[in-house]
mmCIF file of C-alpha atoms in Angstrom:
data_model
loop_
_atom_site.group_PDB
_atom_site.id
_atom_site.type_symbol
_atom_site.label_atom_id
_atom_site.label_comp_id
_atom_site.label_asym_id
_atom_site.label_seq_id
_atom_site.Cartn_x
_atom_site.Cartn_y
_atom_site.Cartn_z
ATOM 1 C CA UNK A 1 0.000 0.000 0.000
ATOM 2 C CA UNK A 2 1.181 3.490 -0.846
ATOM 3 C CA UNK A 3 0.142 6.215 1.574
ATOM 4 C CA UNK A 4 -1.046 9.439 -0.082
ATOM 5 C CA UNK A 5 1.523 12.207 -0.191
ATOM 6 C CA UNK A 6 0.945 15.488 1.634
ATOM 7 C CA UNK A 7 0.207 18.395 -0.746
ATOM 8 C CA UNK A 8 2.793 21.181 -0.807
ATOM 9 C CA UNK A 9 0.109 23.696 0.188
ATOM 10 C CA UNK A 10 -1.207 21.550 3.033
ATOM 11 C CA UNK A 11 -1.132 24.253 5.704
ATOM 12 C CA UNK A 12 -3.158 26.692 3.596
ATOM 13 C CA UNK A 13 -5.452 23.882 2.439
ATOM 14 C CA UNK A 14 -6.303 22.974 6.040
ATOM 15 C CA UNK A 15 -6.891 26.659 6.812
ATOM 16 C CA UNK A 16 -9.378 26.770 3.919
ATOM 17 C CA UNK A 17 -11.258 23.818 5.446
ATOM 18 C CA UNK A 18 -11.322 25.580 8.801
ATOM 19 C CA UNK A 19 -12.799 28.707 7.213
ATOM 20 C CA UNK A 20 -15.486 26.615 5.525
ATOM 21 C CA UNK A 21 -16.568 25.396 8.980
ATOM 22 C CA UNK A 22 -18.225 22.265 7.615
ATOM 23 C CA UNK A 23 -16.512 19.360 9.409
ATOM 24 C CA UNK A 24 -18.959 17.306 11.528
ATOM 25 C CA UNK A 25 -21.912 19.369 10.322
ATOM 26 C CA UNK A 26 -25.319 17.709 9.987
ATOM 27 C CA UNK A 27 -26.517 16.103 6.728
ATOM 28 C CA UNK A 28 -28.074 18.504 4.232
ATOM 29 C CA UNK A 29 -30.457 17.656 1.424
ATOM 30 C CA UNK A 30 -28.643 19.848 -1.097
ATOM 31 C CA UNK A 31 -25.489 17.730 -0.732
ATOM 32 C CA UNK A 32 -27.321 14.412 -0.444
ATOM 33 C CA UNK A 33 -29.139 14.995 -3.734
ATOM 34 C CA UNK A 34 -25.775 15.343 -5.485
ATOM 35 C CA UNK A 35 -24.411 12.041 -4.147
ATOM 36 C CA UNK A 36 -27.650 10.291 -5.166
ATOM 37 C CA UNK A 37 -27.281 11.642 -8.706
ATOM 38 C CA UNK A 38 -23.588 10.682 -8.817
ATOM 39 C CA UNK A 39 -24.412 7.117 -7.757
ATOM 40 C CA UNK A 40 -27.190 6.758 -10.304
ATOM 41 C CA UNK A 41 -25.341 8.362 -13.221
ATOM 42 C CA UNK A 42 -22.137 6.402 -12.637
ATOM 43 C CA UNK A 43 -24.074 3.218 -11.764
ATOM 44 C CA UNK A 44 -22.157 2.600 -8.563
ATOM 45 C CA UNK A 45 -23.597 1.531 -5.200
ATOM 46 C CA UNK A 46 -21.576 4.111 -3.238
ATOM 47 C CA UNK A 47 -21.078 7.858 -3.652
ATOM 48 C CA UNK A 48 -19.437 10.283 -1.221
ATOM 49 C CA UNK A 49 -18.686 13.955 -0.712
ATOM 50 C CA UNK A 50 -15.517 13.866 1.363
ATOM 51 C CA UNK A 51 -13.455 16.458 3.232
ATOM 52 C CA UNK A 52 -9.758 15.646 3.725
ATOM 53 C CA UNK A 53 -8.848 16.832 7.227
ATOM 54 C CA UNK A 54 -5.363 16.539 8.733
ATOM 55 C CA UNK A 55 -5.813 12.913 9.808
ATOM 56 C CA UNK A 56 -9.211 11.764 8.559
ATOM 57 C CA UNK A 57 -11.366 11.607 5.462
ATOM 58 C CA UNK A 58 -14.785 12.832 6.682
ATOM 59 C CA UNK A 59 -17.952 12.318 4.628
ATOM 60 C CA UNK A 60 -20.279 15.298 4.350
ATOM 61 C CA UNK A 61 -22.710 13.205 2.314
ATOM 62 C CA UNK A 62 -22.848 9.498 1.622
ATOM 63 C CA UNK A 63 -24.942 7.002 -0.337
ATOM 64 C CA UNK A 64 -24.572 3.244 0.042
ATOM 65 C CA UNK A 65 -22.608 3.250 3.306
ATOM 66 C CA UNK A 66 -23.103 4.160 6.947
ATOM 67 C CA UNK A 67 -19.403 4.722 7.613
ATOM 68 C CA UNK A 68 -18.956 8.411 8.626
ATOM 69 C CA UNK A 69 -15.230 8.683 7.852
ATOM 70 C CA UNK A 70 -11.975 6.820 7.278
ATOM 71 C CA UNK A 71 -8.315 7.318 8.156
ATOM 72 C CA UNK A 72 -6.622 9.704 5.775
ATOM 73 C CA UNK A 73 -3.569 7.448 5.464
ATOM 74 C CA UNK A 74 -5.616 4.725 3.758
ATOM 75 C CA UNK A 75 -8.013 7.013 1.862
ATOM 76 C CA UNK A 76 -8.358 6.972 -1.904
ATOM 77 C CA UNK A 77 -9.367 10.643 -1.769
ATOM 78 C CA UNK A 78 -5.951 11.528 -0.305
ATOM 79 C CA UNK A 79 -4.446 10.475 -3.654
ATOM 80 C CA UNK A 80 -7.171 12.216 -5.681
ATOM 81 C CA UNK A 81 -6.526 15.702 -4.269
ATOM 82 C CA UNK A 82 -2.856 15.604 -5.303
ATOM 83 C CA UNK A 83 -3.918 16.580 -8.853
ATOM 84 C CA UNK A 84 -6.763 19.045 -8.270
ATOM 85 C CA UNK A 85 -7.525 19.539 -11.978
ATOM 86 C CA UNK A 86 -7.938 15.856 -12.862
ATOM 87 C CA UNK A 87 -10.476 13.116 -12.311
ATOM 88 C CA UNK A 88 -8.758 10.292 -10.421
ATOM 89 C CA UNK A 89 -9.926 6.791 -11.457
ATOM 90 C CA UNK A 90 -8.880 3.342 -10.270
ATOM 91 C CA UNK A 91 -10.797 0.691 -12.285
ATOM 92 C CA UNK A 92 -9.512 -2.265 -10.215
ATOM 93 C CA UNK A 93 -7.748 -1.762 -6.881
ATOM 94 C CA UNK A 94 -6.394 -5.317 -6.905
ATOM 95 C CA UNK A 95 -4.206 -4.515 -9.909
ATOM 96 C CA UNK A 96 -3.012 -1.123 -8.645
ATOM 97 C CA UNK A 97 0.218 -1.092 -6.607
ATOM 98 C CA UNK A 98 -1.064 1.814 -4.490
ATOM 99 C CA UNK A 99 -4.182 -0.002 -3.266
ATOM 100 C CA UNK A 100 -3.886 -3.761 -3.718
ATOM 101 C CA UNK A 101 -3.070 -4.273 -0.016
ATOM 102 C CA UNK A 102 -5.043 -1.282 1.290
ATOM 103 C CA UNK A 103 -7.346 -2.190 4.234
ATOM 104 C CA UNK A 104 -10.304 -0.617 2.356
ATOM 105 C CA UNK A 105 -9.700 -3.000 -0.518
ATOM 106 C CA UNK A 106 -10.347 -5.919 1.831
ATOM 107 C CA UNK A 107 -13.044 -4.413 4.067
ATOM 108 C CA UNK A 108 -15.362 -6.830 5.928
ATOM 109 C CA UNK A 109 -18.374 -5.034 4.452
ATOM 110 C CA UNK A 110 -17.193 -5.597 0.893
ATOM 111 C CA UNK A 111 -13.854 -4.360 -0.315
ATOM 112 C CA UNK A 112 -13.498 -1.394 -2.646
ATOM 113 C CA UNK A 113 -12.604 -2.589 -6.156
ATOM 114 C CA UNK A 114 -13.373 0.620 -8.063
ATOM 115 C CA UNK A 115 -12.848 4.279 -7.209
ATOM 116 C CA UNK A 116 -13.311 7.512 -9.170
ATOM 117 C CA UNK A 117 -13.036 10.932 -7.557
ATOM 118 C CA UNK A 118 -13.128 14.556 -8.704
ATOM 119 C CA UNK A 119 -11.270 17.008 -6.418
ATOM 120 C CA UNK A 120 -13.481 19.750 -4.957
ATOM 121 C CA UNK A 121 -11.717 23.102 -4.743
ATOM 122 C CA UNK A 122 -12.538 26.269 -2.878
ATOM 123 C CA UNK A 123 -12.540 29.690 -4.553
ATOM 124 C CA UNK A 124 -8.774 29.992 -3.905
ATOM 125 C CA UNK A 125 -8.063 26.717 -5.706
ATOM 126 C CA UNK A 126 -7.271 24.533 -2.678
ATOM 127 C CA UNK A 127 -8.488 20.928 -3.019
ATOM 128 C CA UNK A 128 -10.429 20.387 0.204
ATOM 129 C CA UNK A 129 -12.150 17.143 -0.666
ATOM 130 C CA UNK A 130 -13.708 15.073 -3.423
ATOM 131 C CA UNK A 131 -16.931 13.922 -4.982
ATOM 132 C CA UNK A 132 -16.275 10.222 -5.481
ATOM 133 C CA UNK A 133 -18.046 7.018 -6.530
ATOM 134 C CA UNK A 134 -17.060 3.507 -5.437
ATOM 135 C CA UNK A 135 -17.958 -0.054 -6.376
ATOM 136 C CA UNK A 136 -17.268 -3.512 -4.948
ATOM 137 C CA UNK A 137 -16.366 -4.836 -8.390
ATOM 138 C CA UNK A 138 -14.241 -3.654 -11.286
ATOM 139 C CA UNK A 139 -15.826 -0.719 -13.044
ATOM 140 C CA UNK A 140 -15.101 1.811 -15.786
ATOM 141 C CA UNK A 141 -16.699 5.217 -16.335
ATOM 142 C CA UNK A 142 -17.544 6.200 -19.887
ATOM 143 C CA UNK A 143 -16.905 9.736 -21.112
ATOM 144 C CA UNK A 144 -20.442 10.969 -20.468
ATOM 145 C CA UNK A 145 -20.281 9.716 -16.874
ATOM 146 C CA UNK A 146 -16.943 11.466 -16.334
ATOM 147 C CA UNK A 147 -18.372 14.729 -17.679
ATOM 148 C CA UNK A 148 -21.405 14.379 -15.408
ATOM 149 C CA UNK A 149 -19.272 13.607 -12.336
ATOM 150 C CA UNK A 150 -17.134 16.699 -12.971
ATOM 151 C CA UNK A 151 -20.280 18.826 -13.397
ATOM 152 C CA UNK A 152 -21.699 17.548 -10.107
ATOM 153 C CA UNK A 153 -18.385 18.284 -8.370
ATOM 154 C CA UNK A 154 -18.648 21.847 -9.666
ATOM 155 C CA UNK A 155 -22.075 22.101 -7.993
ATOM 156 C CA UNK A 156 -20.529 21.014 -4.693
ATOM 157 C CA UNK A 157 -17.910 23.749 -5.107
ATOM 158 C CA UNK A 158 -20.715 26.290 -5.571
ATOM 159 C CA UNK A 159 -22.454 25.013 -2.428
ATOM 160 C CA UNK A 160 -19.206 25.425 -0.488
ATOM 161 C CA UNK A 161 -18.810 28.959 -1.845
ATOM 162 C CA UNK A 162 -22.379 29.867 -0.851
ATOM 163 C CA UNK A 163 -21.771 28.389 2.582
ATOM 164 C CA UNK A 164 -18.727 30.612 3.108
ATOM 165 C CA UNK A 165 -20.627 33.691 1.968
ATOM 166 C CA UNK A 166 -23.584 32.876 4.213
ATOM 167 C CA UNK A 167 -21.260 32.400 7.178
ATOM 168 C CA UNK A 168 -19.632 35.741 6.433
ATOM 169 C CA UNK A 169 -23.024 37.461 6.153
ATOM 170 C CA UNK A 170 -24.219 35.866 9.388
ATOM 171 C CA UNK A 171 -21.088 37.086 11.161
ATOM 172 C CA UNK A 172 -21.592 40.602 9.789
ATOM 173 C CA UNK A 173 -25.236 40.540 10.837
ATOM 174 C CA UNK A 174 -24.319 39.421 14.349
ATOM 175 C CA UNK A 175 -21.783 42.235 14.597
ATOM 176 C CA UNK A 176 -24.301 44.790 13.317
ATOM 177 C CA UNK A 177 -26.965 43.506 15.712
ATOM 178 C CA UNK A 178 -24.553 43.804 18.603
ATOM 179 C CA UNK A 179 -23.449 47.295 17.553
ATOM 180 C CA UNK A 180 -27.071 48.378 17.208
ATOM 181 C CA UNK A 181 -27.916 46.882 20.593
ATOM 182 C CA UNK A 182 -25.085 48.814 22.252
ATOM 183 C CA UNK A 183 -26.101 51.993 20.423
ATOM 184 C CA UNK A 184 -29.742 51.602 21.462
ATOM 185 C CA UNK A 185 -28.794 51.007 25.076
ATOM 186 C CA UNK A 186 -26.424 53.981 25.039
ATOM 187 C CA UNK A 187 -28.976 56.331 23.443
ATOM 188 C CA UNK A 188 -31.744 55.156 25.737
ATOM 189 C CA UNK A 189 -29.595 55.457 28.872
ATOM 190 C CA UNK A 190 -28.225 58.882 27.999
ATOM 191 C CA UNK A 191 -31.641 60.158 26.950
ATOM 192 C CA UNK A 192 -33.289 58.851 30.094
ATOM 193 C CA UNK A 193 -30.573 60.243 32.383
ATOM 194 C CA UNK A 194 -30.887 63.685 30.787
ATOM 195 C CA UNK A 195 -34.634 63.995 31.217
ATOM 196 C CA UNK A 196 -34.649 64.773 34.941
ATOM 197 C CA UNK A 197 -31.876 67.430 34.881
ATOM 198 C CA UNK A 198 -33.620 69.042 31.918
ATOM 199 C CA UNK A 199 -36.954 69.080 33.724
ATOM 200 C CA UNK A 200 -35.249 70.724 36.713
ATOM 201 C CA UNK A 201 -33.631 73.313 34.445
ATOM 202 C CA UNK A 202 -36.954 74.190 32.818
ATOM 203 C CA UNK A 203 -38.686 74.388 36.193
ATOM 204 C CA UNK A 204 -35.874 76.528 37.628
ATOM 205 C CA UNK A 205 -36.158 78.939 34.710
ATOM 206 C CA UNK A 206 -39.892 79.319 35.446
ATOM 207 C CA UNK A 207 -39.230 79.881 39.173
ATOM 208 C CA UNK A 208 -36.543 82.490 38.500
ATOM 209 C CA UNK A 209 -38.791 84.296 36.067
ATOM 210 C CA UNK A 210 -41.737 84.277 38.493
ATOM 211 C CA UNK A 211 -39.719 85.429 41.537
ATOM 212 C CA UNK A 212 -37.131 87.776 40.092
ATOM 213 C CA UNK A 213 -38.506 89.161 36.840
ATOM 214 C CA UNK A 214 -39.229 92.468 38.574
ATOM 215 C CA UNK A 215 -35.550 92.761 39.545
ATOM 216 C CA UNK A 216 -34.293 91.931 36.045
ATOM 217 C CA UNK A 217 -34.239 94.113 32.984
ATOM 218 C CA UNK A 218 -35.936 92.960 29.788
ATOM 219 C CA UNK A 219 -32.746 91.368 28.495
ATOM 220 C CA UNK A 220 -32.469 89.242 31.651
ATOM 221 C CA UNK A 221 -36.100 88.099 31.292
ATOM 222 C CA UNK A 222 -35.446 87.249 27.660
ATOM 223 C CA UNK A 223 -32.483 85.104 28.679
ATOM 224 C CA UNK A 224 -34.685 83.121 31.089
ATOM 225 C CA UNK A 225 -37.299 82.672 28.360
ATOM 226 C CA UNK A 226 -34.610 81.520 25.954
ATOM 227 C CA UNK A 227 -33.249 79.101 28.576
ATOM 228 C CA UNK A 228 -36.681 77.554 29.033
ATOM 229 C CA UNK A 229 -37.342 77.234 25.291
ATOM 230 C CA UNK A 230 -33.933 75.660 24.753
ATOM 231 C CA UNK A 231 -34.665 73.158 27.521
ATOM 232 C CA UNK A 232 -38.039 72.300 25.981
ATOM 233 C CA UNK A 233 -36.446 71.840 22.557
ATOM 234 C CA UNK A 234 -33.807 69.511 23.975
ATOM 235 C CA UNK A 235 -36.516 67.640 25.894
ATOM 236 C CA UNK A 236 -38.441 67.118 22.649
ATOM 237 C CA UNK A 237 -35.263 65.840 21.031
ATOM 238 C CA UNK A 238 -34.644 63.362 23.836
ATOM 239 C CA UNK A 239 -38.249 62.145 23.750
ATOM 240 C CA UNK A 240 -37.845 61.623 20.025
ATOM 241 C CA UNK A 241 -34.738 59.523 20.578
ATOM 242 C CA UNK A 242 -36.492 57.434 23.190
ATOM 243 C CA UNK A 243 -39.444 56.909 20.823
ATOM 244 C CA UNK A 244 -37.091 55.943 17.997
ATOM 245 C CA UNK A 245 -35.143 53.345 19.945
ATOM 246 C CA UNK A 246 -38.202 51.914 21.680
ATOM 247 C CA UNK A 247 -40.165 51.633 18.425
ATOM 248 C CA UNK A 248 -38.505 48.303 17.661
ATOM 249 C CA UNK A 249 -40.255 46.767 20.691
ATOM 250 C CA UNK A 250 -43.689 48.352 20.277
ATOM 251 C CA UNK A 251 -44.764 45.645 17.831
ATOM 252 C CA UNK A 252 -44.582 42.965 20.518
ATOM 253 C CA UNK A 253 -48.133 43.798 21.584
ATOM 254 C CA UNK A 254 -50.874 41.372 20.578
ATOM 255 C CA UNK A 255 -53.194 42.461 17.711
ATOM 256 C CA UNK A 256 -56.459 44.031 18.808
ATOM 257 C CA UNK A 257 -59.574 45.329 17.068
ATOM 258 C CA UNK A 258 -60.232 49.075 16.967
ATOM 259 C CA UNK A 259 -61.877 51.662 14.713
ATOM 260 C CA UNK A 260 -59.524 53.894 12.739
ATOM 261 C CA UNK A 261 -61.506 57.135 13.016
ATOM 262 C CA UNK A 262 -61.913 56.731 16.773
ATOM 263 C CA UNK A 263 -58.140 56.421 17.124
ATOM 264 C CA UNK A 264 -57.528 59.414 14.838
ATOM 265 C CA UNK A 265 -59.946 61.592 16.810
ATOM 266 C CA UNK A 266 -58.082 60.720 20.019
ATOM 267 C CA UNK A 267 -54.796 61.725 18.368
ATOM 268 C CA UNK A 268 -56.251 65.037 17.174
ATOM 269 C CA UNK A 269 -57.478 65.769 20.714
ATOM 270 C CA UNK A 270 -54.005 65.036 22.111
ATOM 271 C CA UNK A 271 -52.356 67.402 19.627
ATOM 272 C CA UNK A 272 -54.500 70.323 20.897
ATOM 273 C CA UNK A 273 -54.473 72.019 17.488
ATOM 274 C CA UNK A 274 -54.889 75.788 17.768
ATOM 275 C CA UNK A 275 -54.225 76.726 14.135
ATOM 276 C CA UNK A 276 -56.908 77.225 11.496
ATOM 277 C CA UNK A 277 -56.943 73.590 10.479
ATOM 278 C CA UNK A 278 -59.243 71.161 8.692
ATOM 279 C CA UNK A 279 -58.561 67.433 9.100
ATOM 280 C CA UNK A 280 -60.731 65.201 6.928
ATOM 281 C CA UNK A 281 -61.011 61.630 8.190
ATOM 282 C CA UNK A 282 -61.921 58.606 6.035
ATOM 283 C CA UNK A 283 -65.607 58.329 5.089
ATOM 284 C CA UNK A 284 -65.725 54.785 6.412
ATOM 285 C CA UNK A 285 -64.765 54.220 10.037
ATOM 286 C CA UNK A 286 -62.724 51.148 9.191
ATOM 287 C CA UNK A 287 -62.470 48.319 11.719
ATOM 288 C CA UNK A 288 -58.790 47.416 12.008
ATOM 289 C CA UNK A 289 -57.156 44.412 13.609
ATOM 290 C CA UNK A 290 -53.578 45.194 14.526
ATOM 291 C CA UNK A 291 -51.296 47.142 16.822
ATOM 292 C CA UNK A 292 -53.133 50.336 17.773
ATOM 293 C CA UNK A 293 -50.150 51.750 19.712
ATOM 294 C CA UNK A 294 -47.789 51.452 16.732
ATOM 295 C CA UNK A 295 -50.327 52.766 14.213
ATOM 296 C CA UNK A 296 -51.209 55.611 16.580
ATOM 297 C CA UNK A 297 -47.560 56.640 16.855
ATOM 298 C CA UNK A 298 -47.230 56.590 13.060
ATOM 299 C CA UNK A 299 -50.225 58.891 12.598
ATOM 300 C CA UNK A 300 -49.151 61.092 15.496
ATOM 301 C CA UNK A 301 -45.825 61.776 13.776
ATOM 302 C CA UNK A 302 -47.274 62.266 10.295
ATOM 303 C CA UNK A 303 -50.097 64.584 11.413
ATOM 304 C CA UNK A 304 -47.650 66.577 13.569
ATOM 305 C CA UNK A 305 -45.378 67.049 10.535
ATOM 306 C CA UNK A 306 -48.332 68.180 8.398
ATOM 307 C CA UNK A 307 -49.137 70.787 11.041
ATOM 308 C CA UNK A 308 -45.590 71.972 11.694
ATOM 309 C CA UNK A 309 -44.318 72.219 8.126
ATOM 310 C CA UNK A 310 -47.202 74.233 6.709
ATOM 311 C CA UNK A 311 -47.306 77.941 5.900
ATOM 312 C CA UNK A 312 -50.872 78.059 4.524
ATOM 313 C CA UNK A 313 -53.440 80.342 6.166
ATOM 314 C CA UNK A 314 -55.681 77.285 6.485
ATOM 315 C CA UNK A 315 -54.097 73.895 7.011
ATOM 316 C CA UNK A 316 -55.875 71.034 5.223
ATOM 317 C CA UNK A 317 -55.020 67.409 6.008
ATOM 318 C CA UNK A 318 -56.689 64.505 4.199
ATOM 319 C CA UNK A 319 -56.571 60.966 5.623
ATOM 320 C CA UNK A 320 -57.884 57.883 3.825
ATOM 321 C CA UNK A 321 -57.745 54.116 4.238
ATOM 322 C CA UNK A 322 -58.522 51.048 2.122
ATOM 323 C CA UNK A 323 -58.073 47.342 2.764
ATOM 324 C CA UNK A 324 -57.457 44.139 0.847
ATOM 325 C CA UNK A 325 -56.862 40.526 1.813
ATOM 326 C CA UNK A 326 -53.270 41.129 2.945
ATOM 327 C CA UNK A 327 -52.891 44.792 3.913
ATOM 328 C CA UNK A 328 -54.482 47.907 5.331
ATOM 329 C CA UNK A 329 -53.420 50.818 3.114
ATOM 330 C CA UNK A 330 -53.315 54.407 4.389
ATOM 331 C CA UNK A 331 -52.729 57.828 2.859
ATOM 332 C CA UNK A 332 -52.226 61.193 4.531
ATOM 333 C CA UNK A 333 -51.790 64.362 2.480
ATOM 334 C CA UNK A 334 -51.467 68.060 3.315
ATOM 335 C CA UNK A 335 -51.154 71.474 1.685
ATOM 336 C CA UNK A 336 -47.867 72.239 3.413
ATOM 337 C CA UNK A 337 -44.502 73.498 2.241
ATOM 338 C CA UNK A 338 -43.612 70.218 0.509
ATOM 339 C CA UNK A 339 -40.282 68.434 0.489
ATOM 340 C CA UNK A 340 -37.439 69.228 -1.946
ATOM 341 C CA UNK A 341 -36.675 66.486 -4.445
ATOM 342 C CA UNK A 342 -33.079 66.210 -3.248
ATOM 343 C CA UNK A 343 -34.235 65.399 0.314
ATOM 344 C CA UNK A 344 -36.992 62.913 -0.504
ATOM 345 C CA UNK A 345 -34.490 60.080 -0.983
ATOM 346 C CA UNK A 346 -33.130 60.568 2.539
ATOM 347 C CA UNK A 347 -36.254 61.762 4.338
ATOM 348 C CA UNK A 348 -36.610 58.542 6.374
ATOM 349 C CA UNK A 349 -32.963 58.535 7.498
ATOM 350 C CA UNK A 350 -32.290 59.359 11.130
ATOM 351 C CA UNK A 351 -31.516 63.070 11.761
ATOM 352 C CA UNK A 352 -32.602 64.176 8.265
ATOM 353 C CA UNK A 353 -34.351 67.557 8.601
ATOM 354 C CA UNK A 354 -37.136 68.636 6.241
ATOM 355 C CA UNK A 355 -36.791 72.395 6.678
ATOM 356 C CA UNK A 356 -34.652 74.838 8.640
ATOM 357 C CA UNK A 357 -37.642 75.884 10.764
ATOM 358 C CA UNK A 358 -41.225 74.764 11.249
ATOM 359 C CA UNK A 359 -44.416 76.877 11.462
ATOM 360 C CA UNK A 360 -43.490 77.972 14.993
ATOM 361 C CA UNK A 361 -39.939 78.921 14.030
ATOM 362 C CA UNK A 362 -38.441 75.855 15.678
ATOM 363 C CA UNK A 363 -35.833 73.558 14.160
ATOM 364 C CA UNK A 364 -36.729 69.869 13.881
ATOM 365 C CA UNK A 365 -34.541 67.023 15.110
ATOM 366 C CA UNK A 366 -34.996 64.612 12.179
ATOM 367 C CA UNK A 367 -36.140 61.634 14.248
ATOM 368 C CA UNK A 368 -39.888 61.410 13.630
ATOM 369 C CA UNK A 369 -39.945 60.076 10.066
ATOM 370 C CA UNK A 370 -37.172 57.543 10.709
ATOM 371 C CA UNK A 371 -39.298 56.263 13.606
ATOM 372 C CA UNK A 372 -42.332 56.106 11.328
ATOM 373 C CA UNK A 373 -40.417 53.991 8.800
ATOM 374 C CA UNK A 374 -39.204 51.611 11.509
ATOM 375 C CA UNK A 375 -42.735 51.176 12.831
ATOM 376 C CA UNK A 376 -44.268 50.615 9.386
ATOM 377 C CA UNK A 377 -41.670 47.979 8.528
ATOM 378 C CA UNK A 378 -42.102 46.293 11.915
ATOM 379 C CA UNK A 379 -45.800 45.974 11.038
ATOM 380 C CA UNK A 380 -44.929 44.184 7.785
ATOM 381 C CA UNK A 381 -45.561 47.131 5.476
ATOM 382 C CA UNK A 382 -43.757 49.851 3.566
ATOM 383 C CA UNK A 383 -44.031 53.610 3.160
ATOM 384 C CA UNK A 384 -43.404 56.007 0.288
ATOM 385 C CA UNK A 385 -43.648 59.720 -0.297
ATOM 386 C CA UNK A 386 -44.593 62.026 -3.141
ATOM 387 C CA UNK A 387 -44.198 65.766 -2.756
ATOM 388 C CA UNK A 388 -43.758 69.043 -4.599
ATOM 389 C CA UNK A 389 -42.286 72.132 -2.991
ATOM 390 C CA UNK A 390 -45.053 74.601 -2.145
ATOM 391 C CA UNK A 391 -47.788 72.105 -3.076
ATOM 392 C CA UNK A 392 -47.899 69.740 -0.125
ATOM 393 C CA UNK A 393 -46.893 66.172 0.651
ATOM 394 C CA UNK A 394 -48.528 62.758 0.345
ATOM 395 C CA UNK A 395 -47.473 59.783 2.468
ATOM 396 C CA UNK A 396 -48.715 56.320 1.504
ATOM 397 C CA UNK A 397 -48.085 53.378 3.800
ATOM 398 C CA UNK A 398 -49.409 49.901 4.507
ATOM 399 C CA UNK A 399 -49.486 47.484 7.406
ATOM 400 C CA UNK A 400 -49.914 43.740 7.081
ATOM 401 C CA UNK A 401 -53.098 42.152 8.370
ATOM 402 C CA UNK A 402 -52.586 39.569 11.137
ATOM 403 C CA UNK A 403 -52.556 36.005 9.809
#
């Protein structure tokens, strides 16, 4: 018996196997279907997808045997990988000096008399294993069978490549998830810890103004007013951050039935609108089954934007809703200032600001619409915008009906 030689690139070859992370993995149908085809096409009772580790020949997929692996020193595949570009065929092991006294040739379960293997390479060209067929009697592959076996080996190579890419994507996703988790915790903690000092600052400004305004000149009073407004603006910003980072959990609530117009009327009452404003609700008070808290937050943000970014003497907001078998579909339009074309692509990104100042002269924080998008997507829907500067804005969004 002639033991298989060790490839000159053995260290890098073993590293490629390690990166593939496939040794001792569970059976998979995609690999098993290839060995079944190889066995049937080549008309052999046994077919294997093997991985040549440092001291063993492990079988990722096998047909016609229950043996999970063999020693590398006696493996036929160890010889096959030495010429990665060629199909390795041994028609009769008893007449081949390399295998005539090999333990596998005289196995108790029926010795191997025929072997044919195609090296399987990774995307760097390292032969990490084989697709091979075996028989207990002398056998010869015809040209069409050899072509088919090589084609099937190429499919295994593609599966290995996809596996590596999927592993890489999973690792990236895990890293992103962890980074996002840390960022959410940081933003939530900082925002929460700032709320109380801010509330104290705002309250102190009110107390100072009430007690000492008579002792201050107009400039001093203006400074206190400015201090309070700045505190309120920062408080709004912090509340927006908290809403944004908690919006990913709001969809955990169980679906419930509610009427859309009833919910919208409650939102309008909460907004305490004091401008000359007309809000037209849908003609049909649609019964909705879903997450009322999430949908309410979506409408709260969109209606607030329609109010804030509007310079018309009379604000007009139109809300409508339709339904089909899969989705509830909503629209909300206004006669506001509109959104420039160059900002519409980024309008749902965090911290993107629609305009320098709103109707009250305040600067937005660019959190509301990113929160809306997160909520809509968490409800299984999508949102889009159409707008013309000076002619208003239309938001269209959907939410998926509960199954």
